[in-house]
Amino acid sequence: MNKRSLVSIDDISREEILDLLKRASYFEAHPNHKLLDGKVVATLFFEPSTRTRLSFETAVNRLGGRVIGFSDASTSSSSKGETLKDTIKMVSNYVDLIIMRHYLEGAARYATEVTDVPIINAGDGANQHPSQTLLDLYAIYKTQGTLSDLNITMVGDLKYGRTVHSLLMAMKYFRPTFHFVACDELRMPKIYKEICDRCGITYYEHKELTPEVINATDILYMTRVQRERFSDILEYEKVKNLYTLRRSMLAGSKPNLRVLHPLPRVNEIAQDVDESSKAYYFEQAKGGLYARQAIICRALGIEVPTFSTPSKS
Ligand code: CP
């Protein structure tokens, strides 16, 4: 595996996370720094995406590189039966970096085993979404002034939600207290609760998103119940609308509370929340551009000037 690949958030240390956040801050101030002259990057999306693919591609373009790839695997030779291994080996002949999203857990890790070109995992099934985590951390740092000692409430699909799995693993460095709000069918898997146990992280599980939980929260991380992860559509129908955040529910919340969501949302955040000063999900997604510029430069071994420090991490 190329050591610059980013497959899991666990591939990078606390120090590297903080360094990437500094670099993201640099790119927020200098989004058009042409550091990728002559580089070609592939974006291979075997699953749909709006934000991740477009922000990665914008990041490459703003850095002065070129992008090739596909946003719909049905237009690629995988639809003729070409294996992932052969696809990755072929694309590796053309590019300096591969950014890929795949519906199978472990697909990005597998890709690193068949190429020396660095791989960035843009989401693999219900497993990991490390670039989302970097932008989530960037949003948390920007809104809270720190990553440490925060009350983080995760709501919705905690079973299949790769964004919450990655975020939990990154936050283990920063002494969070977690509140997991989910129905029985979508509870946080045992493996992630065991990580909390091993790292001495306090967590509470709830079935309801109550005022008590909201009012103790610094970061309210809402997630979508993902229809595409259910094999039984009736099971999805049963749980899809269990948690909807409405603006009135934020009335007693802490002044610093911010609502995050990896997006896309369906019904889990009512439109009236958008008008609240505590809604931060669109700014969060915007920061994804800068976080991904930082991730791309790391993957390509390109030095980035830094000036702004997440010093109080
Ligand atoms: N947050 C996220 O991964 O969004 P997309 O599916 O639109 O890329």
PDB file of C-alpha atoms and ligand atoms in Angstrom:
ATOM      1  CA  MET A   1       0.000   0.000   0.000  1.00  0.00           C
ATOM      2  CA  ASN A   2       1.262   3.462  -0.876  1.00  0.00           C
ATOM      3  CA  LYS A   3       1.800   5.143   2.494  1.00  0.00           C
ATOM      4  CA  ARG A   4       0.129   8.299   1.243  1.00  0.00           C
ATOM      5  CA  SER A   5      -3.171   6.498   0.633  1.00  0.00           C
ATOM      6  CA  LEU A   6      -6.118   7.462   2.830  1.00  0.00           C
ATOM      7  CA  VAL A   7      -8.420   4.476   3.230  1.00  0.00           C
ATOM      8  CA  SER A   8      -9.463   4.761   6.865  1.00  0.00           C
ATOM      9  CA  ILE A   9      -9.270   7.680   9.255  1.00  0.00           C
ATOM     10  CA  ASP A  10      -7.145   5.293  11.323  1.00  0.00           C
ATOM     11  CA  ASP A  11      -4.427   5.588   8.651  1.00  0.00           C
ATOM     12  CA  ILE A  12      -3.527   9.017  10.008  1.00  0.00           C
ATOM     13  CA  SER A  13      -2.349  10.098  13.430  1.00  0.00           C
ATOM     14  CA  ARG A  14      -3.678  12.859  15.659  1.00  0.00           C
ATOM     15  CA  GLU A  15      -0.786  15.065  14.530  1.00  0.00           C
ATOM     16  CA  GLU A  16      -1.513  14.405  10.861  1.00  0.00           C
ATOM     17  CA  ILE A  17      -5.172  15.236  11.406  1.00  0.00           C
ATOM     18  CA  LEU A  18      -4.238  18.562  12.977  1.00  0.00           C
ATOM     19  CA  ASP A  19      -1.746  19.219  10.202  1.00  0.00           C
ATOM     20  CA  LEU A  20      -4.403  18.567   7.546  1.00  0.00           C
ATOM     21  CA  LEU A  21      -6.749  20.986   9.290  1.00  0.00           C
ATOM     22  CA  LYS A  22      -4.052  23.673   9.183  1.00  0.00           C
ATOM     23  CA  ARG A  23      -3.604  23.028   5.485  1.00  0.00           C
ATOM     24  CA  ALA A  24      -7.366  23.217   4.938  1.00  0.00           C
ATOM     25  CA  SER A  25      -7.279  26.590   6.631  1.00  0.00           C
ATOM     26  CA  TYR A  26      -4.535  27.676   4.244  1.00  0.00           C
ATOM     27  CA  PHE A  27      -6.644  26.632   1.245  1.00  0.00           C
ATOM     28  CA  GLU A  28      -9.662  28.465   2.557  1.00  0.00           C
ATOM     29  CA  ALA A  29      -7.562  31.627   2.276  1.00  0.00           C
ATOM     30  CA  HIS A  30      -5.782  30.550  -0.959  1.00  0.00           C
ATOM     31  CA  PRO A  31      -8.134  28.202  -2.870  1.00  0.00           C
ATOM     32  CA  ASN A  32      -6.463  28.763  -6.247  1.00  0.00           C
ATOM     33  CA  HIS A  33      -2.847  27.973  -5.379  1.00  0.00           C
ATOM     34  CA  LYS A  34      -1.602  26.039  -8.455  1.00  0.00           C
ATOM     35  CA  LEU A  35       0.266  23.256  -6.714  1.00  0.00           C
ATOM     36  CA  LEU A  36      -0.830  20.386  -9.003  1.00  0.00           C
ATOM     37  CA  ASP A  37       0.620  21.505 -12.313  1.00  0.00           C
ATOM     38  CA  GLY A  38       1.074  18.427 -14.542  1.00  0.00           C
ATOM     39  CA  LYS A  39      -0.782  16.067 -12.181  1.00  0.00           C
ATOM     40  CA  VAL A  40      -3.719  13.941 -13.318  1.00  0.00           C
ATOM     41  CA  VAL A  41      -6.237  12.597 -10.797  1.00  0.00           C
ATOM     42  CA  ALA A  42      -8.911   9.927 -11.395  1.00  0.00           C
ATOM     43  CA  THR A  43     -12.296  10.015  -9.675  1.00  0.00           C
ATOM     44  CA  LEU A  44     -13.914   6.573  -9.906  1.00  0.00           C
ATOM     45  CA  PHE A  45     -17.415   6.628  -8.436  1.00  0.00           C
ATOM     46  CA  PHE A  46     -19.149   3.252  -8.368  1.00  0.00           C
ATOM     47  CA  GLU A  47     -21.841   4.811  -6.130  1.00  0.00           C
ATOM     48  CA  PRO A  48     -23.732   8.098  -6.566  1.00  0.00           C
ATOM     49  CA  SER A  49     -22.363  11.320  -5.107  1.00  0.00           C
ATOM     50  CA  THR A  50     -22.870  15.053  -5.366  1.00  0.00           C
ATOM     51  CA  ARG A  51     -20.622  16.706  -2.776  1.00  0.00           C
ATOM     52  CA  THR A  52     -17.737  14.310  -2.486  1.00  0.00           C
ATOM     53  CA  ARG A  53     -17.058  13.908  -6.186  1.00  0.00           C
ATOM     54  CA  LEU A  54     -17.684  17.528  -7.129  1.00  0.00           C
ATOM     55  CA  SER A  55     -15.644  18.937  -4.254  1.00  0.00           C
ATOM     56  CA  PHE A  56     -12.742  16.588  -4.997  1.00  0.00           C
ATOM     57  CA  GLU A  57     -12.882  17.545  -8.670  1.00  0.00           C
ATOM     58  CA  THR A  58     -13.161  21.249  -7.830  1.00  0.00           C
ATOM     59  CA  ALA A  59     -10.207  20.838  -5.487  1.00  0.00           C
ATOM     60  CA  VAL A  60      -8.058  19.369  -8.270  1.00  0.00           C
ATOM     61  CA  ASN A  61      -9.154  22.041 -10.727  1.00  0.00           C
ATOM     62  CA  ARG A  62      -8.491  24.884  -8.314  1.00  0.00           C
ATOM     63  CA  LEU A  63      -5.052  23.423  -7.586  1.00  0.00           C
ATOM     64  CA  GLY A  64      -4.257  23.410 -11.313  1.00  0.00           C
ATOM     65  CA  GLY A  65      -4.419  19.649 -11.937  1.00  0.00           C
ATOM     66  CA  ARG A  66      -6.537  17.624 -14.372  1.00  0.00           C
ATOM     67  CA  VAL A  67      -9.329  15.138 -13.635  1.00  0.00           C
ATOM     68  CA  ILE A  68     -10.427  12.011 -15.478  1.00  0.00           C
ATOM     69  CA  GLY A  69     -12.928   9.391 -14.342  1.00  0.00           C
ATOM     70  CA  PHE A  70     -16.553   8.394 -14.183  1.00  0.00           C
ATOM     71  CA  SER A  71     -19.508   9.305 -12.010  1.00  0.00           C
ATOM     72  CA  ASP A  72     -21.584   6.328 -13.104  1.00  0.00           C
ATOM     73  CA  ALA A  73     -19.962   2.905 -13.263  1.00  0.00           C
ATOM     74  CA  SER A  74     -22.533   1.776 -15.838  1.00  0.00           C
ATOM     75  CA  THR A  75     -20.610   3.873 -18.372  1.00  0.00           C
ATOM     76  CA  SER A  76     -17.355   2.070 -17.541  1.00  0.00           C
ATOM     77  CA  SER A  77     -16.197  -1.419 -18.520  1.00  0.00           C
ATOM     78  CA  SER A  78     -17.107  -2.686 -15.057  1.00  0.00           C
ATOM     79  CA  SER A  79     -20.594  -2.989 -16.594  1.00  0.00           C
ATOM     80  CA  LYS A  80     -19.061  -5.543 -19.016  1.00  0.00           C
ATOM     81  CA  GLY A  81     -17.702  -7.542 -16.103  1.00  0.00           C
ATOM     82  CA  GLU A  82     -14.236  -6.006 -15.699  1.00  0.00           C
ATOM     83  CA  THR A  83     -13.022  -6.612 -12.168  1.00  0.00           C
ATOM     84  CA  LEU A  84     -12.158  -3.874  -9.698  1.00  0.00           C
ATOM     85  CA  LYS A  85      -8.574  -5.148  -9.743  1.00  0.00           C
ATOM     86  CA  ASP A  86      -8.265  -4.720 -13.506  1.00  0.00           C
ATOM     87  CA  THR A  87      -9.989  -1.339 -13.432  1.00  0.00           C
ATOM     88  CA  ILE A  88      -7.595  -0.030 -10.785  1.00  0.00           C
ATOM     89  CA  LYS A  89      -4.534  -1.448 -12.563  1.00  0.00           C
ATOM     90  CA  MET A  90      -5.601   0.155 -15.836  1.00  0.00           C
ATOM     91  CA  VAL A  91      -6.385   3.568 -14.382  1.00  0.00           C
ATOM     92  CA  SER A  92      -3.081   3.466 -12.501  1.00  0.00           C
ATOM     93  CA  ASN A  93      -1.351   3.591 -15.888  1.00  0.00           C
ATOM     94  CA  TYR A  94      -2.809   7.026 -16.501  1.00  0.00           C
ATOM     95  CA  VAL A  95      -2.884   8.991 -13.257  1.00  0.00           C
ATOM     96  CA  ASP A  96      -0.976  10.150 -10.178  1.00  0.00           C
ATOM     97  CA  LEU A  97      -3.829   9.626  -7.711  1.00  0.00           C
ATOM     98  CA  ILE A  98      -7.088   7.639  -7.589  1.00  0.00           C
ATOM     99  CA  ILE A  99     -10.097   8.846  -5.603  1.00  0.00           C
ATOM    100  CA  MET A 100     -12.744   6.147  -5.439  1.00  0.00           C
ATOM    101  CA  ARG A 101     -16.160   5.450  -3.957  1.00  0.00           C
ATOM    102  CA  HIS A 102     -17.489   1.908  -3.946  1.00  0.00           C
ATOM    103  CA  TYR A 103     -20.531   0.156  -2.513  1.00  0.00           C
ATOM    104  CA  LEU A 104     -18.428  -2.707  -1.087  1.00  0.00           C
ATOM    105  CA  GLU A 105     -16.806  -2.346   2.323  1.00  0.00           C
ATOM    106  CA  GLY A 106     -13.064  -2.826   1.963  1.00  0.00           C
ATOM    107  CA  ALA A 107     -12.980  -1.953  -1.760  1.00  0.00           C
ATOM    108  CA  ALA A 108     -10.577   0.958  -1.279  1.00  0.00           C
ATOM    109  CA  ARG A 109      -8.276  -1.134   0.918  1.00  0.00           C
ATOM    110  CA  TYR A 110      -8.301  -3.817  -1.761  1.00  0.00           C
ATOM    111  CA  ALA A 111      -7.421  -1.217  -4.398  1.00  0.00           C
ATOM    112  CA  THR A 112      -4.315  -0.223  -2.436  1.00  0.00           C
ATOM    113  CA  GLU A 113      -3.139  -3.825  -2.697  1.00  0.00           C
ATOM    114  CA  VAL A 114      -3.169  -3.875  -6.492  1.00  0.00           C
ATOM    115  CA  THR A 115      -1.498  -0.531  -7.246  1.00  0.00           C
ATOM    116  CA  ASP A 116       1.323   1.716  -6.073  1.00  0.00           C
ATOM    117  CA  VAL A 117      -0.683   4.814  -6.973  1.00  0.00           C
ATOM    118  CA  PRO A 118      -2.108   6.442  -3.821  1.00  0.00           C
ATOM    119  CA  ILE A 119      -5.802   5.773  -3.204  1.00  0.00           C
ATOM    120  CA  ILE A 120      -8.232   8.073  -1.409  1.00  0.00           C
ATOM    121  CA  ASN A 121     -11.345   6.342  -0.125  1.00  0.00           C
ATOM    122  CA  ALA A 122     -14.355   8.538  -0.930  1.00  0.00           C
ATOM    123  CA  GLY A 123     -16.662   6.093   0.888  1.00  0.00           C
ATOM    124  CA  ASP A 124     -16.795   2.284   0.915  1.00  0.00           C
ATOM    125  CA  GLY A 125     -20.199   0.861   1.763  1.00  0.00           C
ATOM    126  CA  ALA A 126     -21.078   1.306   5.421  1.00  0.00           C
ATOM    127  CA  ASN A 127     -17.425   1.282   6.436  1.00  0.00           C
ATOM    128  CA  GLN A 128     -15.446   4.536   6.201  1.00  0.00           C
ATOM    129  CA  HIS A 129     -15.562   8.036   4.710  1.00  0.00           C
ATOM    130  CA  PRO A 130     -12.307   9.621   5.895  1.00  0.00           C
ATOM    131  CA  SER A 131     -12.379  12.776   3.758  1.00  0.00           C
ATOM    132  CA  GLN A 132     -15.859  13.517   5.142  1.00  0.00           C
ATOM    133  CA  THR A 133     -14.393  13.183   8.609  1.00  0.00           C
ATOM    134  CA  LEU A 134     -11.665  15.701   7.869  1.00  0.00           C
ATOM    135  CA  LEU A 135     -14.249  18.225   6.732  1.00  0.00           C
ATOM    136  CA  ASP A 136     -16.415  17.408   9.756  1.00  0.00           C
ATOM    137  CA  LEU A 137     -13.441  18.068  12.044  1.00  0.00           C
ATOM    138  CA  TYR A 138     -12.746  21.291  10.178  1.00  0.00           C
ATOM    139  CA  ALA A 139     -16.357  22.385  10.783  1.00  0.00           C
ATOM    140  CA  ILE A 140     -16.183  21.375  14.433  1.00  0.00           C
ATOM    141  CA  TYR A 141     -12.939  23.247  14.978  1.00  0.00           C
ATOM    142  CA  LYS A 142     -14.208  26.351  13.200  1.00  0.00           C
ATOM    143  CA  THR A 143     -17.451  26.490  15.159  1.00  0.00           C
ATOM    144  CA  GLN A 144     -16.222  25.401  18.582  1.00  0.00           C
ATOM    145  CA  GLY A 145     -12.637  26.743  18.567  1.00  0.00           C
ATOM    146  CA  THR A 146     -11.468  23.339  19.772  1.00  0.00           C
ATOM    147  CA  LEU A 147     -11.870  19.647  19.032  1.00  0.00           C
ATOM    148  CA  SER A 148     -11.522  18.609  22.654  1.00  0.00           C
ATOM    149  CA  ASP A 149     -13.992  17.809  25.441  1.00  0.00           C
ATOM    150  CA  LEU A 150     -17.121  18.262  23.328  1.00  0.00           C
ATOM    151  CA  ASN A 151     -20.548  16.681  23.701  1.00  0.00           C
ATOM    152  CA  ILE A 152     -21.300  15.158  20.318  1.00  0.00           C
ATOM    153  CA  THR A 153     -24.747  13.763  19.586  1.00  0.00           C
ATOM    154  CA  MET A 154     -25.089  11.462  16.580  1.00  0.00           C
ATOM    155  CA  VAL A 155     -28.619  10.853  15.347  1.00  0.00           C
ATOM    156  CA  GLY A 156     -30.196   8.496  12.820  1.00  0.00           C
ATOM    157  CA  ASP A 157     -28.510   5.699  10.939  1.00  0.00           C
ATOM    158  CA  LEU A 158     -25.625   4.821  13.220  1.00  0.00           C
ATOM    159  CA  LYS A 159     -25.480   1.237  11.959  1.00  0.00           C
ATOM    160  CA  TYR A 160     -24.739   1.834   8.274  1.00  0.00           C
ATOM    161  CA  GLY A 161     -23.542   5.432   8.513  1.00  0.00           C
ATOM    162  CA  ARG A 162     -19.920   5.467   7.391  1.00  0.00           C
ATOM    163  CA  THR A 163     -19.624   9.149   8.282  1.00  0.00           C
ATOM    164  CA  VAL A 164     -20.398   8.555  11.947  1.00  0.00           C
ATOM    165  CA  HIS A 165     -18.085   5.538  12.060  1.00  0.00           C
ATOM    166  CA  SER A 166     -15.167   7.561  10.694  1.00  0.00           C
ATOM    167  CA  LEU A 167     -15.936  10.566  12.884  1.00  0.00           C
ATOM    168  CA  LEU A 168     -16.102   8.455  16.027  1.00  0.00           C
ATOM    169  CA  MET A 169     -12.688   6.979  15.240  1.00  0.00           C
ATOM    170  CA  ALA A 170     -11.122  10.401  14.673  1.00  0.00           C
ATOM    171  CA  MET A 171     -12.658  11.916  17.802  1.00  0.00           C
ATOM    172  CA  LYS A 172     -11.060   9.262  20.001  1.00  0.00           C
ATOM    173  CA  TYR A 173      -8.025  11.588  20.203  1.00  0.00           C
ATOM    174  CA  PHE A 174     -10.045  14.471  21.625  1.00  0.00           C
ATOM    175  CA  ARG A 175     -11.924  13.208  24.718  1.00  0.00           C
ATOM    176  CA  PRO A 176     -15.512  13.564  23.441  1.00  0.00           C
ATOM    177  CA  THR A 177     -18.666  12.488  25.223  1.00  0.00           C
ATOM    178  CA  PHE A 178     -20.970  10.809  22.730  1.00  0.00           C
ATOM    179  CA  HIS A 179     -24.734  10.522  22.708  1.00  0.00           C
ATOM    180  CA  PHE A 180     -25.933   7.940  20.182  1.00  0.00           C
ATOM    181  CA  VAL A 181     -29.587   8.432  19.224  1.00  0.00           C
ATOM    182  CA  ALA A 182     -30.998   5.601  17.120  1.00  0.00           C
ATOM    183  CA  CYS A 183     -33.751   3.019  17.005  1.00  0.00           C
ATOM    184  CA  ASP A 184     -32.922  -0.611  17.781  1.00  0.00           C
ATOM    185  CA  GLU A 185     -32.466  -1.456  14.097  1.00  0.00           C
ATOM    186  CA  LEU A 186     -29.887   1.291  13.515  1.00  0.00           C
ATOM    187  CA  ARG A 187     -27.869   1.358  16.736  1.00  0.00           C
ATOM    188  CA  MET A 188     -24.144   2.085  16.733  1.00  0.00           C
ATOM    189  CA  PRO A 189     -22.414  -1.257  16.049  1.00  0.00           C
ATOM    190  CA  LYS A 190     -20.610  -2.996  18.890  1.00  0.00           C
ATOM    191  CA  ILE A 191     -17.212  -2.633  17.235  1.00  0.00           C
ATOM    192  CA  TYR A 192     -17.411   1.176  17.531  1.00  0.00           C
ATOM    193  CA  LYS A 193     -18.642   1.084  21.097  1.00  0.00           C
ATOM    194  CA  GLU A 194     -15.681  -1.160  21.887  1.00  0.00           C
ATOM    195  CA  ILE A 195     -13.371   1.518  20.457  1.00  0.00           C
ATOM    196  CA  CYS A 196     -14.977   3.988  22.881  1.00  0.00           C
ATOM    197  CA  ASP A 197     -14.486   1.544  25.746  1.00  0.00           C
ATOM    198  CA  ARG A 198     -10.834   0.976  24.877  1.00  0.00           C
ATOM    199  CA  CYS A 199     -10.185   4.719  24.596  1.00  0.00           C
ATOM    200  CA  GLY A 200     -12.015   5.605  27.814  1.00  0.00           C
ATOM    201  CA  ILE A 201     -14.693   7.576  25.952  1.00  0.00           C
ATOM    202  CA  THR A 202     -18.043   7.998  27.670  1.00  0.00           C
ATOM    203  CA  TYR A 203     -21.093   7.307  25.544  1.00  0.00           C
ATOM    204  CA  TYR A 204     -24.816   7.109  26.133  1.00  0.00           C
ATOM    205  CA  GLU A 205     -27.413   5.433  23.943  1.00  0.00           C
ATOM    206  CA  HIS A 206     -30.902   6.868  23.480  1.00  0.00           C
ATOM    207  CA  LYS A 207     -33.950   5.973  21.449  1.00  0.00           C
ATOM    208  CA  GLU A 208     -35.403   9.493  21.514  1.00  0.00           C
ATOM    209  CA  LEU A 209     -33.913  12.847  20.586  1.00  0.00           C
ATOM    210  CA  THR A 210     -35.075  14.586  23.764  1.00  0.00           C
ATOM    211  CA  PRO A 211     -34.676  18.227  24.863  1.00  0.00           C
ATOM    212  CA  GLU A 212     -32.296  16.996  27.603  1.00  0.00           C
ATOM    213  CA  VAL A 213     -29.988  15.461  25.018  1.00  0.00           C
ATOM    214  CA  ILE A 214     -30.149  18.432  22.642  1.00  0.00           C
ATOM    215  CA  ASN A 215     -29.590  20.970  25.416  1.00  0.00           C
ATOM    216  CA  ALA A 216     -26.410  19.210  26.578  1.00  0.00           C
ATOM    217  CA  THR A 217     -24.993  19.040  23.046  1.00  0.00           C
ATOM    218  CA  ASP A 218     -22.228  21.037  21.360  1.00  0.00           C
ATOM    219  CA  ILE A 219     -22.343  19.268  17.991  1.00  0.00           C
ATOM    220  CA  LEU A 220     -25.622  17.766  16.809  1.00  0.00           C
ATOM    221  CA  TYR A 221     -24.674  15.430  13.970  1.00  0.00           C
ATOM    222  CA  MET A 222     -27.800  14.400  12.059  1.00  0.00           C
ATOM    223  CA  THR A 223     -27.679  11.599   9.482  1.00  0.00           C
ATOM    224  CA  ARG A 224     -29.924  10.218   6.787  1.00  0.00           C
ATOM    225  CA  VAL A 225     -31.449   6.765   7.030  1.00  0.00           C
ATOM    226  CA  GLN A 226     -29.923   5.293   3.888  1.00  0.00           C
ATOM    227  CA  ARG A 227     -32.437   3.432   1.781  1.00  0.00           C
ATOM    228  CA  GLU A 228     -29.636   1.975  -0.349  1.00  0.00           C
ATOM    229  CA  ARG A 229     -28.245  -0.003   2.621  1.00  0.00           C
ATOM    230  CA  PHE A 230     -31.497  -1.912   3.290  1.00  0.00           C
ATOM    231  CA  SER A 231     -32.178  -5.237   1.584  1.00  0.00           C
ATOM    232  CA  ASP A 232     -35.787  -5.158   2.864  1.00  0.00           C
ATOM    233  CA  ILE A 233     -37.583  -1.962   1.796  1.00  0.00           C
ATOM    234  CA  LEU A 234     -40.288  -2.517   4.439  1.00  0.00           C
ATOM    235  CA  GLU A 235     -37.630  -2.329   7.146  1.00  0.00           C
ATOM    236  CA  TYR A 236     -36.511   0.990   5.662  1.00  0.00           C
ATOM    237  CA  GLU A 237     -40.078   2.316   5.570  1.00  0.00           C
ATOM    238  CA  LYS A 238     -40.479   1.494   9.268  1.00  0.00           C
ATOM    239  CA  VAL A 239     -37.509   3.601  10.391  1.00  0.00           C
ATOM    240  CA  LYS A 240     -36.974   6.245   7.716  1.00  0.00           C
ATOM    241  CA  ASN A 241     -38.750   9.127   9.462  1.00  0.00           C
ATOM    242  CA  LEU A 242     -38.109   8.423  13.126  1.00  0.00           C
ATOM    243  CA  TYR A 243     -35.957  11.496  13.759  1.00  0.00           C
ATOM    244  CA  THR A 244     -36.714  14.911  12.316  1.00  0.00           C
ATOM    245  CA  LEU A 245     -35.009  17.956  13.780  1.00  0.00           C
ATOM    246  CA  ARG A 246     -37.222  21.057  13.789  1.00  0.00           C
ATOM    247  CA  ARG A 247     -36.141  24.576  14.609  1.00  0.00           C
ATOM    248  CA  SER A 248     -38.319  24.724  17.723  1.00  0.00           C
ATOM    249  CA  MET A 249     -36.335  21.812  19.166  1.00  0.00           C
ATOM    250  CA  LEU A 250     -33.245  24.060  19.348  1.00  0.00           C
ATOM    251  CA  ALA A 251     -34.956  26.643  21.591  1.00  0.00           C
ATOM    252  CA  GLY A 252     -33.151  25.627  24.800  1.00  0.00           C
ATOM    253  CA  SER A 253     -29.870  24.581  23.213  1.00  0.00           C
ATOM    254  CA  LYS A 254     -26.428  25.927  24.091  1.00  0.00           C
ATOM    255  CA  PRO A 255     -25.364  29.080  22.202  1.00  0.00           C
ATOM    256  CA  ASN A 256     -22.418  27.230  20.683  1.00  0.00           C
ATOM    257  CA  LEU A 257     -24.471  24.260  19.444  1.00  0.00           C
ATOM    258  CA  ARG A 258     -24.129  23.709  15.723  1.00  0.00           C
ATOM    259  CA  VAL A 259     -26.129  21.294  13.595  1.00  0.00           C
ATOM    260  CA  LEU A 260     -23.998  19.263  11.202  1.00  0.00           C
ATOM    261  CA  HIS A 261     -25.082  16.766   8.560  1.00  0.00           C
ATOM    262  CA  PRO A 262     -22.910  15.079   5.916  1.00  0.00           C
ATOM    263  CA  LEU A 263     -25.771  15.582   3.436  1.00  0.00           C
ATOM    264  CA  PRO A 264     -27.765  14.707   1.420  1.00  0.00           C
ATOM    265  CA  ARG A 265     -30.671  15.162   3.832  1.00  0.00           C
ATOM    266  CA  VAL A 266     -34.104  13.759   3.187  1.00  0.00           C
ATOM    267  CA  ASN A 267     -36.500  14.394   6.102  1.00  0.00           C
ATOM    268  CA  GLU A 268     -34.193  14.419   9.114  1.00  0.00           C
ATOM    269  CA  ILE A 269     -33.697  18.204   9.194  1.00  0.00           C
ATOM    270  CA  ALA A 270     -36.795  20.303   8.578  1.00  0.00           C
ATOM    271  CA  GLN A 271     -36.392  23.233   6.183  1.00  0.00           C
ATOM    272  CA  ASP A 272     -37.069  25.728   8.988  1.00  0.00           C
ATOM    273  CA  VAL A 273     -33.779  24.753  10.657  1.00  0.00           C
ATOM    274  CA  ASP A 274     -31.951  26.282   7.679  1.00  0.00           C
ATOM    275  CA  GLU A 275     -32.867  29.755   8.960  1.00  0.00           C
ATOM    276  CA  SER A 276     -31.338  29.085  12.376  1.00  0.00           C
ATOM    277  CA  SER A 277     -27.898  30.519  13.134  1.00  0.00           C
ATOM    278  CA  LYS A 278     -27.138  27.055  14.532  1.00  0.00           C
ATOM    279  CA  ALA A 279     -27.496  25.350  11.152  1.00  0.00           C
ATOM    280  CA  TYR A 280     -24.009  24.789   9.788  1.00  0.00           C
ATOM    281  CA  TYR A 281     -24.382  21.941   7.266  1.00  0.00           C
ATOM    282  CA  PHE A 282     -23.985  24.010   4.115  1.00  0.00           C
ATOM    283  CA  GLU A 283     -20.870  25.758   5.455  1.00  0.00           C
ATOM    284  CA  GLN A 284     -19.648  22.334   6.587  1.00  0.00           C
ATOM    285  CA  ALA A 285     -19.930  21.054   3.009  1.00  0.00           C
ATOM    286  CA  LYS A 286     -18.180  24.152   1.670  1.00  0.00           C
ATOM    287  CA  GLY A 287     -15.227  23.419   3.943  1.00  0.00           C
ATOM    288  CA  GLY A 288     -15.033  20.044   2.228  1.00  0.00           C
ATOM    289  CA  LEU A 289     -13.380  21.729  -0.722  1.00  0.00           C
ATOM    290  CA  TYR A 290     -10.506  23.009   1.428  1.00  0.00           C
ATOM    291  CA  ALA A 291     -10.163  19.809   3.446  1.00  0.00           C
ATOM    292  CA  ARG A 292      -9.994  17.818   0.193  1.00  0.00           C
ATOM    293  CA  GLN A 293      -7.385  20.153  -1.273  1.00  0.00           C
ATOM    294  CA  ALA A 294      -5.295  19.376   1.803  1.00  0.00           C
ATOM    295  CA  ILE A 295      -5.916  15.627   1.481  1.00  0.00           C
ATOM    296  CA  ILE A 296      -4.985  15.608  -2.223  1.00  0.00           C
ATOM    297  CA  CYS A 297      -1.714  17.447  -1.552  1.00  0.00           C
ATOM    298  CA  ARG A 298      -0.846  15.005   1.221  1.00  0.00           C
ATOM    299  CA  ALA A 299      -1.553  12.065  -1.108  1.00  0.00           C
ATOM    300  CA  LEU A 300       0.711  13.533  -3.770  1.00  0.00           C
ATOM    301  CA  GLY A 301       3.465  14.519  -1.330  1.00  0.00           C
ATOM    302  CA  ILE A 302       3.063  18.223  -2.119  1.00  0.00           C
ATOM    303  CA  GLU A 303       4.105  20.661   0.590  1.00  0.00           C
ATOM    304  CA  VAL A 304       1.500  23.244   1.563  1.00  0.00           C
ATOM    305  CA  PRO A 305       2.307  26.474   3.376  1.00  0.00           C
ATOM    306  CA  THR A 306       0.452  26.708   6.662  1.00  0.00           C
ATOM    307  CA  PHE A 307      -0.229  29.703   8.820  1.00  0.00           C
ATOM    308  CA  SER A 308      -3.357  29.078  10.832  1.00  0.00           C
ATOM    309  CA  THR A 309      -3.118  26.669  13.720  1.00  0.00           C
ATOM    310  CA  PRO A 310      -5.722  24.543  15.379  1.00  0.00           C
ATOM    311  CA  SER A 311      -3.566  25.193  18.456  1.00  0.00           C
ATOM    312  CA  LYS A 312      -6.250  24.442  21.041  1.00  0.00           C
ATOM    313  CA  SER A 313      -6.936  20.980  19.709  1.00  0.00           C
TER     314      SER A 313
HETATM  315  N1   CP B   1     -21.553  13.626   2.249  1.00  0.00           N
HETATM  316  C1   CP B   1     -21.491  12.909   1.084  1.00  0.00           C
HETATM  317  O1   CP B   1     -20.741  11.908   0.979  1.00  0.00           O
HETATM  318  O2   CP B   1     -22.278  13.397   0.090  1.00  0.00           O
HETATM  319  P1   CP B   1     -22.372  12.791  -1.370  1.00  0.00           P
HETATM  320  O3   CP B   1     -22.941  11.393  -1.258  1.00  0.00           O
HETATM  321  O4   CP B   1     -23.226  13.729  -2.146  1.00  0.00           O
HETATM  322  O5   CP B   1     -20.965  12.716  -1.919  1.00  0.00           O
END
